[in-house]
Steps between C-alpha positions, in 0.01 A plus 500: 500500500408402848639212678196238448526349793106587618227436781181479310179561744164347408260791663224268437648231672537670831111617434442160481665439791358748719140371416620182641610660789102607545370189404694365794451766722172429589290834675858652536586741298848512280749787541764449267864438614728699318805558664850414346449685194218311479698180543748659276231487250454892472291659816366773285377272190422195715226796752376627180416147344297461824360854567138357361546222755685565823300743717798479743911479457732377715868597501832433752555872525431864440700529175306206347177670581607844335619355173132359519354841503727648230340230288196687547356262718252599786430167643577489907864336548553273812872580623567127666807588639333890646694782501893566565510860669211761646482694168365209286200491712408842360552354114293224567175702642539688186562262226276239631768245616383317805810376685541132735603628851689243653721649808476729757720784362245515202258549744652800643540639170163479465376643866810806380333573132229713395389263218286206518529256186261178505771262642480126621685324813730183470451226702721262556361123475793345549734531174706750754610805228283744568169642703380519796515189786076399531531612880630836373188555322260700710820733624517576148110531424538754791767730359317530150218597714684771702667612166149578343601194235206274552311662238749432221598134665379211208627179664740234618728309228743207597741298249563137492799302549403172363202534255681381234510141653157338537653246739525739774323597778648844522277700297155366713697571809577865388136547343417409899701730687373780211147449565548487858747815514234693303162359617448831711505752194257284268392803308845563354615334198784184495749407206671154519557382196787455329508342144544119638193585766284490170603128432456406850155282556259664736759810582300827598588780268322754746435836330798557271771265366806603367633294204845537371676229283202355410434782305806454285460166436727325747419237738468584908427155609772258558489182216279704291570745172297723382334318190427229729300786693324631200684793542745646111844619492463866462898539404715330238859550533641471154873552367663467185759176374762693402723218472512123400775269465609126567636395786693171473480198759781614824484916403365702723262800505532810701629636853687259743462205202145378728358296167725289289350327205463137533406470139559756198202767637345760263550814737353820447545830717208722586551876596320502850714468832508625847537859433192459344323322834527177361638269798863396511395186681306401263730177389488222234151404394337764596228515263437752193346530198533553064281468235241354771727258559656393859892568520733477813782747621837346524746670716538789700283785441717811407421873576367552120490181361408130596566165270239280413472135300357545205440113452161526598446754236697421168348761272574815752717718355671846564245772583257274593311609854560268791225513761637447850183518675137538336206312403739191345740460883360666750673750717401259834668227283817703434509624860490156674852415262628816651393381866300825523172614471258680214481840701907517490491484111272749424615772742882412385471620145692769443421861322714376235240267346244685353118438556296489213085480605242353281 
């Protein structure tokens, strides 16, 4: 038999979730961010579960976008991070991919190429990654026109750098120097939003948002997790106890003897680790789950296994599943222990841990 060590995927969660997403967006419409395997979720299952909702994708890069289309999927896919040589230009126009142009040598891929997909221009607000400088902005309006690519041109996206904190000003001063940068083309479209730009009071959503881990459940605003934002966990990561045993008061448990028992401990070890995606730093208390019932790790997280205390829990026994994130501890819970964040999680689990969908 399979190793049981399993991410299950609620399909109807992330439905849920997306509908949210609309609620919130206001007159902007939703394309559906599903780039890191979907969050490490499954691209191709996660795209299908949505293919009666999304009427737009949007992906990191071409590869993403293909394993889209072998899904049998025909909805347009927004390529945030464009294209990566001449060539792809050619696969977008004819799979319907519409690539984010964000420097100069794009551009003069596009002015060389024959093919003229529906593509959008980066601007850059002020996060500093990508897109084009606001001043740069009619230079480039004028070499899509002299490369015939007006007619395929949709719009002008920017990311923020601080939406996830409503405390800051940041995100009002780069929603400025947008509207200003783009004020001259008002009949093309405009994307902004990320997922935390939903949760933001009074943020303009424009024409399109673009929610990501919102979608699967996680938080994207800073003091907040996702139940608390009526949004559900979408994945449960669930392992087998494979092992109990007690550990008496001044014994230790596991790699560099990190936990010592400062009272005879009921210990049990659950087969889950960091080859699995599960984070090594995620110490001592980090919360988990049994039985519906709260349990803490203990010790350091190995590369297939990780100890927990079973005190907590005095009926688990061997073969019993241990959830250590889902609808009983949250995966923004777990990920603040592990002095990370939700999106690292999900994207770290590894092809070793299947995915079962319901």
């Amino acid at each position: 038999m399979p190793r049981p060590t399993v991410a299950r995927i609620d399909l109807e969660a992330l439905r849920h979730n997306y509908s949210t997403a609309c609620q919130r967006a206001g007159n902007a419409r939703v394309m559906a961010v599903v780039k890191a395997d979907g969050y490490g979720h499954g691209i191709a299952r996660v795209a299908s579960a949505l293919a009666d909702l999304a009427p737009k994708y949007a992906v990191a890069c071409l590869e993403e976008a293909v394993a889209i289309r072998e899904a049998g999927l025909a909805q347009p896919v927004v390529l945030l991070q464009g294209v990566h040589a001449e060539p792809d230009l050619a696969n977008c126009a004819e799979q319907g991919f519409e690539p984010v142009l964000h420097s100069w040598q794009q551009l003069t891929w596009l002015a060389d190429s024959r093919n003229r997909p529906r593509l959008w221009l980066k601007v850059n607000s002020g996060m500093n990654r990508l897109g084009f400088h606001p001043e740069e902005l009619a230079n480039v309006m004028q070499r899509l026109d002299r490369a015939g690519a007006l007619a395929t041109f949709e719009g002008f996206v920017t990311h923020f750098a601080c939406a996830d904190d409503v405390d800051s000003s940041m995100t009002v001063r780069q929603t400025e120097v947008f509207e200003q940068a783009t004020a001259a083309w008002p009949d093309r479209m405009r994307s902004v939003g990320n997922s935390a730009a939903h949760f933001l009071p009074g943020q303009p959503l424009y024409d399109w948002s673009r929610p990501g881990i919102m979608l699967y459940g996680g938080s994207p605003m800073i003091g907040k997790t996702g139940r608390q934002l009526g949004l559900e966990p979408v994945m449960s990561l669930e392992a087998p106890l494979i092992s109990t045993r007690m550990v008496p008061a001044g014994e230790s448990v596991g790699y560099g003897a990190s936990w010592v028992a400062d009272r005879d401990t009921r210990m049990g070890m659950v087969a889950i680790g960091y080859g699995d995606g599960y984070p090594r730093h995620a110490g001592t208390n980090t919360p988990a789950a049994i039985n519906g019932q709260r349990i803490r790790l203990i010790g350091r997280v190995s590369m297939d296994m990780l100890a927990v205390d079973l005190t907590g829990a005095p009926d688990a026994k061997e073969g019993d599943s241990v959830e250590l994130w889902g609808s009983t501890v949250g995966v923004d819970e777990v990920a603040t222990y592990a002095g990370t964040i939700a999106y690292e999680l999900l994207t770290g689990i590894t092809a070793r841990v299947r995915r079962q969908y319901r």
